[in-house]
Short mmCIF file of C-alpha atoms and ligand atoms in Angstrom, two decimals:
data_model
loop_
_atom_site.label_atom_id
_atom_site.label_comp_id
_atom_site.label_asym_id
_atom_site.label_seq_id
_atom_site.Cartn_x
_atom_site.Cartn_y
_atom_site.Cartn_z
CA MET A 287 110.29 109.50 144.80
CA SER A 288 111.62 110.82 140.89
CA PHE A 289 108.01 111.58 139.88
CA PRO A 290 106.85 114.28 140.70
CA ILE A 291 110.54 115.99 139.66
CA HIS A 292 110.71 114.20 136.78
CA ARG A 293 108.11 113.96 134.34
CA PRO A 294 108.97 112.22 131.02
CA ARG A 295 106.01 113.13 129.22
CA ARG A 296 107.15 116.97 128.96
CA LEU A 297 109.20 116.26 126.34
CA ARG A 298 106.82 114.76 123.94
CA LEU A 299 104.40 117.57 124.48
CA ASN A 300 104.32 118.35 120.63
CA SER A 301 106.02 117.26 117.95
CA VAL A 302 108.90 120.58 117.96
CA ILE A 303 109.91 119.26 120.44
CA ARG A 304 110.10 115.46 119.70
CA ASN A 305 111.79 115.81 116.96
CA MET A 306 114.40 117.93 119.11
CA VAL A 307 115.44 115.36 121.54
CA ARG A 308 114.61 111.96 118.61
CA GLU A 309 117.76 110.32 118.81
CA THR A 310 117.40 107.90 115.54
CA VAL A 311 116.62 109.74 112.28
CA LEU A 312 116.41 108.16 108.70
CA THR A 313 117.72 109.38 105.69
CA PRO A 314 117.77 107.78 101.80
CA ASN A 315 121.06 107.48 102.66
CA ASP A 316 120.72 104.75 104.86
CA PHE A 317 119.36 102.56 102.09
CA ILE A 318 120.58 99.71 100.00
CA TYR A 319 118.07 98.43 97.47
CA PRO A 320 118.07 94.65 95.81
CA MET A 321 117.43 93.65 92.56
CA PHE A 322 117.00 91.09 90.68
CA VAL A 323 118.07 90.94 87.14
CA THR A 324 117.52 88.48 84.39
CA PHE A 325 117.63 88.31 80.77
CA GLY A 326 116.02 89.48 78.08
CA LYS A 327 114.54 92.41 77.03
CA GLY A 328 111.88 94.95 78.72
CA VAL A 329 111.43 92.12 81.13
CA ARG A 330 109.57 92.76 84.30
CA LYS A 331 108.28 89.87 85.99
CA LYS A 332 106.80 90.20 88.76
CA ILE A 333 107.62 88.04 92.17
CA SER A 334 104.05 86.75 93.51
CA SER A 335 105.66 86.08 97.43
CA MET A 336 107.20 89.45 97.26
CA PRO A 337 104.47 92.47 96.08
CA GLY A 338 106.33 95.22 94.26
CA CYS A 339 109.56 93.78 93.64
CA ALA A 340 109.66 92.07 90.18
CA GLN A 341 112.92 90.17 88.03
CA VAL A 342 114.04 93.00 85.46
CA SER A 343 115.86 92.11 82.59
CA VAL A 344 119.29 94.43 82.29
CA ASP A 345 117.19 97.51 80.59
CA GLU A 346 114.68 97.64 82.98
CA ALA A 347 117.19 97.64 86.17
CA VAL A 348 118.47 100.40 85.06
CA LYS A 349 115.56 102.56 84.77
CA ASP A 350 114.96 100.81 88.41
CA ALA A 351 118.88 102.13 89.41
CA HIS A 352 117.83 105.36 88.50
CA ARG A 353 115.23 106.09 90.40
CA ALA A 354 116.87 104.66 93.22
CA TRP A 355 119.25 107.20 92.92
CA LYS A 356 117.25 110.16 92.10
CA LEU A 357 115.37 109.40 95.94
CA GLY A 358 118.20 109.55 97.36
CA ILE A 359 119.45 106.86 97.92
CA PRO A 360 123.37 105.53 97.65
CA ALA A 361 123.26 101.57 96.45
CA ILE A 362 121.92 99.33 94.77
CA ILE A 363 123.12 95.28 95.74
CA LEU A 364 122.64 93.43 92.32
CA PHE A 365 121.32 89.34 91.96
CA GLY A 366 121.27 87.60 89.35
CA ILE A 367 119.45 84.90 87.46
CA PRO A 368 121.03 83.10 84.39
CA GLU A 369 120.27 81.69 81.54
CA HIS A 370 121.54 77.99 82.47
CA LYS A 371 122.77 77.23 85.41
CA ASP A 372 124.96 74.29 86.47
CA GLU A 373 127.39 72.53 88.59
CA LYS A 374 129.74 74.52 88.57
CA GLY A 375 128.36 78.23 88.34
CA THR A 376 129.92 79.20 84.96
CA GLU A 377 127.76 82.04 84.62
CA ALA A 378 129.08 83.82 88.31
CA TYR A 379 132.16 84.46 86.77
CA ASN A 380 130.71 84.53 83.25
CA ALA A 381 132.80 88.59 81.94
CA LYS A 382 129.32 88.21 79.77
CA GLY A 383 127.03 87.04 82.45
CA ILE A 384 123.72 88.71 83.31
CA VAL A 385 124.66 90.87 86.96
CA GLN A 386 128.31 91.99 84.63
CA LYS A 387 125.80 92.76 82.17
CA ALA A 388 124.04 94.92 84.24
CA ILE A 389 126.66 96.17 86.44
CA LYS A 390 128.24 98.04 82.89
CA ALA A 391 124.97 99.57 82.37
CA ILE A 392 123.94 100.90 85.18
CA LYS A 393 127.43 102.62 86.46
CA ASP A 394 127.33 104.00 82.58
CA LYS A 395 123.66 105.29 83.26
CA VAL A 396 123.99 106.39 86.55
CA PRO A 397 127.41 106.65 87.34
CA GLY A 398 127.22 108.01 91.31
CA LEU A 399 124.98 104.98 92.66
CA VAL A 400 127.19 102.57 94.44
CA VAL A 401 127.21 99.37 92.79
CA ILE A 402 127.31 96.54 94.49
CA THR A 403 126.86 92.58 93.48
CA ASP A 404 125.78 89.41 95.95
CA VAL A 405 129.22 87.17 96.16
CA CYS A 406 127.61 83.42 95.78
CA MET A 407 127.24 80.95 93.77
CA CYS A 408 123.22 79.53 94.50
CA GLU A 409 121.61 80.89 91.70
CA TYR A 410 124.12 79.92 89.21
CA MET A 411 124.84 76.38 90.41
CA SER A 412 122.27 73.80 88.97
CA HIS A 413 121.56 72.36 92.37
CA GLY A 414 120.50 75.49 94.32
CA HIS A 415 123.49 75.48 97.15
CA CYS A 416 126.16 77.84 97.62
CA GLY A 417 129.26 75.75 96.95
CA VAL A 418 130.58 73.26 95.21
CA ILE A 419 128.80 69.17 95.90
CA LYS A 420 130.97 66.29 96.51
CA GLU A 421 129.27 63.45 97.31
CA GLY A 422 126.01 65.92 99.14
CA LYS A 423 128.60 67.55 100.94
CA ILE A 424 128.83 70.99 100.39
CA MET A 425 132.78 71.73 99.71
CA ASN A 426 134.59 74.56 101.36
CA ASP A 427 137.64 75.12 99.81
CA PRO A 428 136.65 74.22 96.23
CA THR A 429 134.10 76.68 96.48
CA LEU A 430 136.84 79.68 97.47
CA GLU A 431 138.46 78.79 94.28
CA LEU A 432 134.98 79.69 92.28
CA LEU A 433 134.05 82.18 94.66
CA ALA A 434 136.76 84.92 93.97
CA LYS A 435 136.54 84.35 90.79
CA GLU A 436 133.63 85.54 90.98
CA ALA A 437 134.31 88.54 93.04
CA LEU A 438 136.79 89.82 90.26
CA SER A 439 134.85 88.89 87.67
CA HIS A 440 132.19 91.83 89.02
CA VAL A 441 134.92 94.29 90.14
CA LYS A 442 135.77 93.69 86.16
CA ALA A 443 133.38 95.03 85.34
CA GLY A 444 132.55 97.75 87.18
CA ALA A 445 131.53 96.89 90.62
CA ASP A 446 131.89 99.18 93.05
CA MET A 447 131.75 96.64 96.38
CA VAL A 448 130.94 93.26 96.80
CA ALA A 449 129.66 91.30 99.16
CA PRO A 450 129.97 87.75 99.84
CA SER A 451 126.62 86.21 101.11
CA ASP A 452 127.65 82.25 101.01
CA MET A 453 129.09 81.83 104.47
CA MET A 454 132.14 79.21 103.08
CA ASP A 455 135.19 79.78 105.58
CA GLY A 456 137.54 82.14 104.56
CA ARG A 457 135.85 83.24 101.74
CA ILE A 458 136.90 86.89 102.73
CA MET A 459 140.30 86.12 102.49
CA VAL A 460 140.61 84.67 98.93
CA ILE A 461 138.22 87.45 97.70
CA ARG A 462 140.72 90.46 99.09
CA ASP A 463 143.44 88.79 98.16
CA ILE A 464 142.66 88.81 94.46
CA LEU A 465 141.30 91.39 94.32
CA ASP A 466 144.14 93.20 95.48
CA LEU A 467 146.91 90.92 93.23
CA ASN A 468 144.47 92.41 90.20
CA GLY A 469 144.85 96.19 91.30
CA TYR A 470 141.65 96.13 93.00
CA GLU A 471 142.91 97.28 96.62
CA ASP A 472 140.58 99.80 96.71
CA ILE A 473 137.22 97.97 96.17
CA PRO A 474 136.05 96.92 99.92
CA VAL A 475 134.21 94.10 101.25
CA MET A 476 131.26 93.77 102.66
CA SER A 477 130.58 90.44 104.30
CA TYR A 478 127.20 88.80 104.91
CA ALA A 479 128.98 87.63 107.80
CA ALA A 480 126.57 86.85 110.37
CA LYS A 481 124.36 85.13 108.22
CA TYR A 482 121.75 82.67 109.36
CA SER A 483 119.89 80.16 108.29
CA SER A 484 116.34 81.70 108.38
CA ALA A 485 112.99 80.37 106.78
CA PHE A 486 112.84 83.93 106.28
CA TYR A 487 114.32 83.71 102.85
CA SER A 488 111.69 82.10 100.85
CA PRO A 489 110.50 84.37 98.77
CA PHE A 490 114.05 85.20 98.40
CA ARG A 491 114.39 81.80 96.98
CA GLU A 492 111.30 82.07 94.49
CA ALA A 493 113.23 85.91 93.15
CA ALA A 494 116.41 83.93 92.93
CA GLU A 495 115.86 80.69 91.58
CA SER A 496 117.96 79.70 94.28
CA THR A 497 115.92 77.04 96.41
CA PRO A 498 118.34 73.81 97.47
CA ALA A 499 117.34 70.59 95.52
CA PHE A 500 118.10 68.79 98.30
CA GLY A 501 118.30 69.77 102.51
CA ASP A 502 119.01 73.07 103.15
CA ARG A 503 121.93 75.18 104.30
CA ARG A 504 122.00 74.36 107.71
CA SER A 505 126.08 73.51 107.50
CA TYR A 506 127.27 76.09 106.54
CA GLN A 507 124.72 79.30 107.01
CA MET A 508 123.99 79.89 111.27
CA ASP A 509 122.04 78.40 113.78
CA PRO A 510 119.02 80.80 114.70
CA ALA A 511 120.05 79.79 118.57
CA ASN A 512 123.24 81.18 118.64
CA ARG A 513 124.37 84.99 119.97
CA ARG A 514 128.05 84.54 121.05
CA GLU A 515 128.69 82.13 117.37
CA ALA A 516 128.03 85.77 116.23
CA MET A 517 130.93 87.37 117.74
CA LYS A 518 132.93 84.71 116.17
CA GLU A 519 132.08 85.15 112.79
CA VAL A 520 132.07 88.85 112.75
CA ALA A 521 135.54 89.04 114.10
CA LEU A 522 137.32 86.27 111.52
CA ASP A 523 136.08 88.45 108.97
CA ILE A 524 137.05 91.73 110.32
CA GLU A 525 140.61 89.88 110.40
CA GLU A 526 140.02 88.89 106.98
CA GLY A 527 139.66 91.97 105.88
CA ALA A 528 135.81 92.35 105.48
CA ASP A 529 134.61 96.83 105.34
CA ILE A 530 131.69 96.29 106.23
CA VAL A 531 130.12 93.40 108.03
CA MET A 532 126.07 92.09 107.82
CA VAL A 533 123.87 90.57 110.24
CA LYS A 534 120.83 89.04 108.05
CA PRO A 535 118.12 88.79 108.44
CA ALA A 536 117.54 91.82 110.36
CA LEU A 537 114.03 91.92 112.92
CA SER A 538 114.32 88.64 114.64
CA TYR A 539 118.46 89.59 115.32
CA MET A 540 117.74 92.69 116.82
CA ASP A 541 120.20 91.54 119.52
CA ILE A 542 123.06 90.53 117.43
CA ILE A 543 123.12 93.97 115.25
CA SER A 544 123.52 95.58 118.55
CA ASP A 545 126.61 93.02 120.16
CA VAL A 546 128.04 93.52 117.16
CA LYS A 547 127.39 97.15 117.06
CA ASP A 548 128.77 97.51 120.96
CA SER A 549 131.87 95.54 119.66
CA PHE A 550 133.05 95.92 116.63
CA ASP A 551 134.18 100.04 115.10
CA VAL A 552 133.72 98.87 111.43
CA PRO A 553 129.94 99.93 109.59
CA VAL A 554 126.99 97.28 110.45
CA ALA A 555 124.53 96.55 108.02
CA ALA A 556 121.42 94.83 108.61
CA TYR A 557 119.57 93.01 105.36
CA ASN A 558 115.54 92.65 106.21
CA VAL A 559 115.13 90.27 104.17
CA SER A 560 112.49 89.16 101.73
CA GLY A 561 110.27 87.59 104.26
CA GLU A 562 110.01 90.49 107.11
CA TYR A 563 109.03 92.33 104.00
CA ALA A 564 106.36 90.11 102.73
CA MET A 565 105.05 89.61 106.73
CA VAL A 566 104.42 93.65 106.18
CA LYS A 567 103.00 93.76 102.70
CA ALA A 568 100.81 90.77 103.72
CA ALA A 569 99.55 92.27 106.15
CA ALA A 570 98.68 95.77 105.18
CA LYS A 571 97.11 94.17 101.47
CA LEU A 572 94.73 92.80 104.43
CA GLY A 573 94.18 95.81 106.09
CA TRP A 574 95.56 94.89 109.14
CA ILE A 575 98.10 97.55 109.64
CA ASP A 576 99.49 101.14 107.68
CA GLU A 577 102.47 99.85 105.75
CA MET A 578 104.51 102.63 105.33
CA LYS A 579 104.17 103.53 109.40
CA VAL A 580 105.29 99.61 110.16
CA VAL A 581 108.21 100.56 107.65
CA MET A 582 108.84 103.59 108.98
CA GLU A 583 109.60 101.92 112.30
CA ILE A 584 111.33 99.24 111.26
CA MET A 585 113.49 100.69 109.63
CA THR A 586 114.13 103.27 112.70
CA SER A 587 114.17 100.43 114.76
CA LEU A 588 116.83 98.37 113.38
CA LYS A 589 119.02 101.99 112.91
CA ARG A 590 118.43 102.28 116.71
CA ALA A 591 119.41 98.48 117.67
CA GLY A 592 122.67 99.99 115.76
CA ALA A 593 122.46 99.16 112.30
CA ASP A 594 124.43 102.01 110.15
CA ILE A 595 122.92 100.63 106.68
CA ILE A 596 120.00 99.39 105.78
CA LEU A 597 119.36 96.49 103.15
CA THR A 598 115.80 96.32 102.12
CA TYR A 599 113.04 96.12 99.66
CA HIS A 600 111.66 99.03 100.76
CA ALA A 601 114.03 100.94 100.04
CA LEU A 602 112.01 103.21 97.42
CA ASP A 603 109.19 103.46 98.90
CA ALA A 604 110.90 104.63 102.42
CA ALA A 605 112.71 107.12 100.31
CA LYS A 606 110.49 108.58 99.17
CA GLU A 607 108.40 109.00 102.16
CA LEU A 608 111.88 110.53 103.95
CA ASN A 609 111.42 112.87 100.94
CA LYS A 610 107.75 114.07 101.19
C1 LIG B 245 122.68 83.75 98.94
C2 LIG B 245 121.46 84.87 99.33
C3 LIG B 245 120.59 84.61 99.80
C4 LIG B 245 119.82 85.52 100.57
C5 LIG B 245 120.62 86.77 99.98
N1 LIG B 245 121.43 86.34 99.04
C6 LIG B 245 119.71 83.53 99.97
C7 LIG B 245 119.76 82.82 100.60
O1 LIG B 245 120.56 82.70 101.45
O2 LIG B 245 119.44 81.15 101.02
C8 LIG B 245 118.39 86.57 100.61
C9 LIG B 245 117.97 87.89 100.85
C10 LIG B 245 116.61 88.07 101.40
O3 LIG B 245 115.51 86.93 101.66
O4 LIG B 245 115.77 88.87 101.01
N2 LIG B 245 123.27 83.83 99.33
#
């Protein structure tokens, strides 16, 4: 017998009242902007499956970083496209590697911006897998050593935070260890804790030139069918020292975002991945949706589901819209 006493529409009567009772409010401060850095100068190579995104050389990356900072975005995450790839992913931990150069240049010109780095081997390995390969198998423990070296070299170059995305077991522990041993106990680790083996990553693989030469990533990334297993992965990473935990992808995994938020007391990040971005862009290009309204709805929903931080290629556009 709630009606006519209860009329939820009373609180939707006009925009002032709607604003008063809104539960989730977005700000540019919620975003991390992902960037792809490549060698060369003055390079801005468009990524066809991610309209609006590009591989940029270090000088151009500095401009984009500055743009993000001016819009009120607190952080970027860097992915590197090295000039040479090999079986050991040497460029990943080269002090003069592409990401290391970009960190230095960006921190030099935009010191306040939080520079996060993606720590993974796939962009640096000739075979495109996230770890060392032996007889066709992706080896866990030998990969840990490389990841630790890579993380340390990013931090030595000036990174403010590292984000391991490889899904090897034990990587948070070895990274925490090596950073502490070298006096970087104050550098936080944001782990890609519940990272699923997803078809939504395919545009990224064009962007980062990291498509596996054989097989797929199902022996290390999670099975999309599993929900409880995400709790195990997140718990392990927190135990090993993760400061922030990420769920990835975001849209098809909002149940996971919500579970993680309910069960753990650390900040939760959600990665609105390349395929999610590409779908919005494609539909908008065809005139089938209103891009900005859809973007805002997606971002709000992710925050409502429990994300404290959203990694998204829409960050610049969304921040512009929010600053209007
Ligand atoms: C590296 C990495 C990937 C993404 C982020 N870090 C690709 C993958 O795991 O294959 C995907 C990001 C996106 O799709 O936007 N391991």
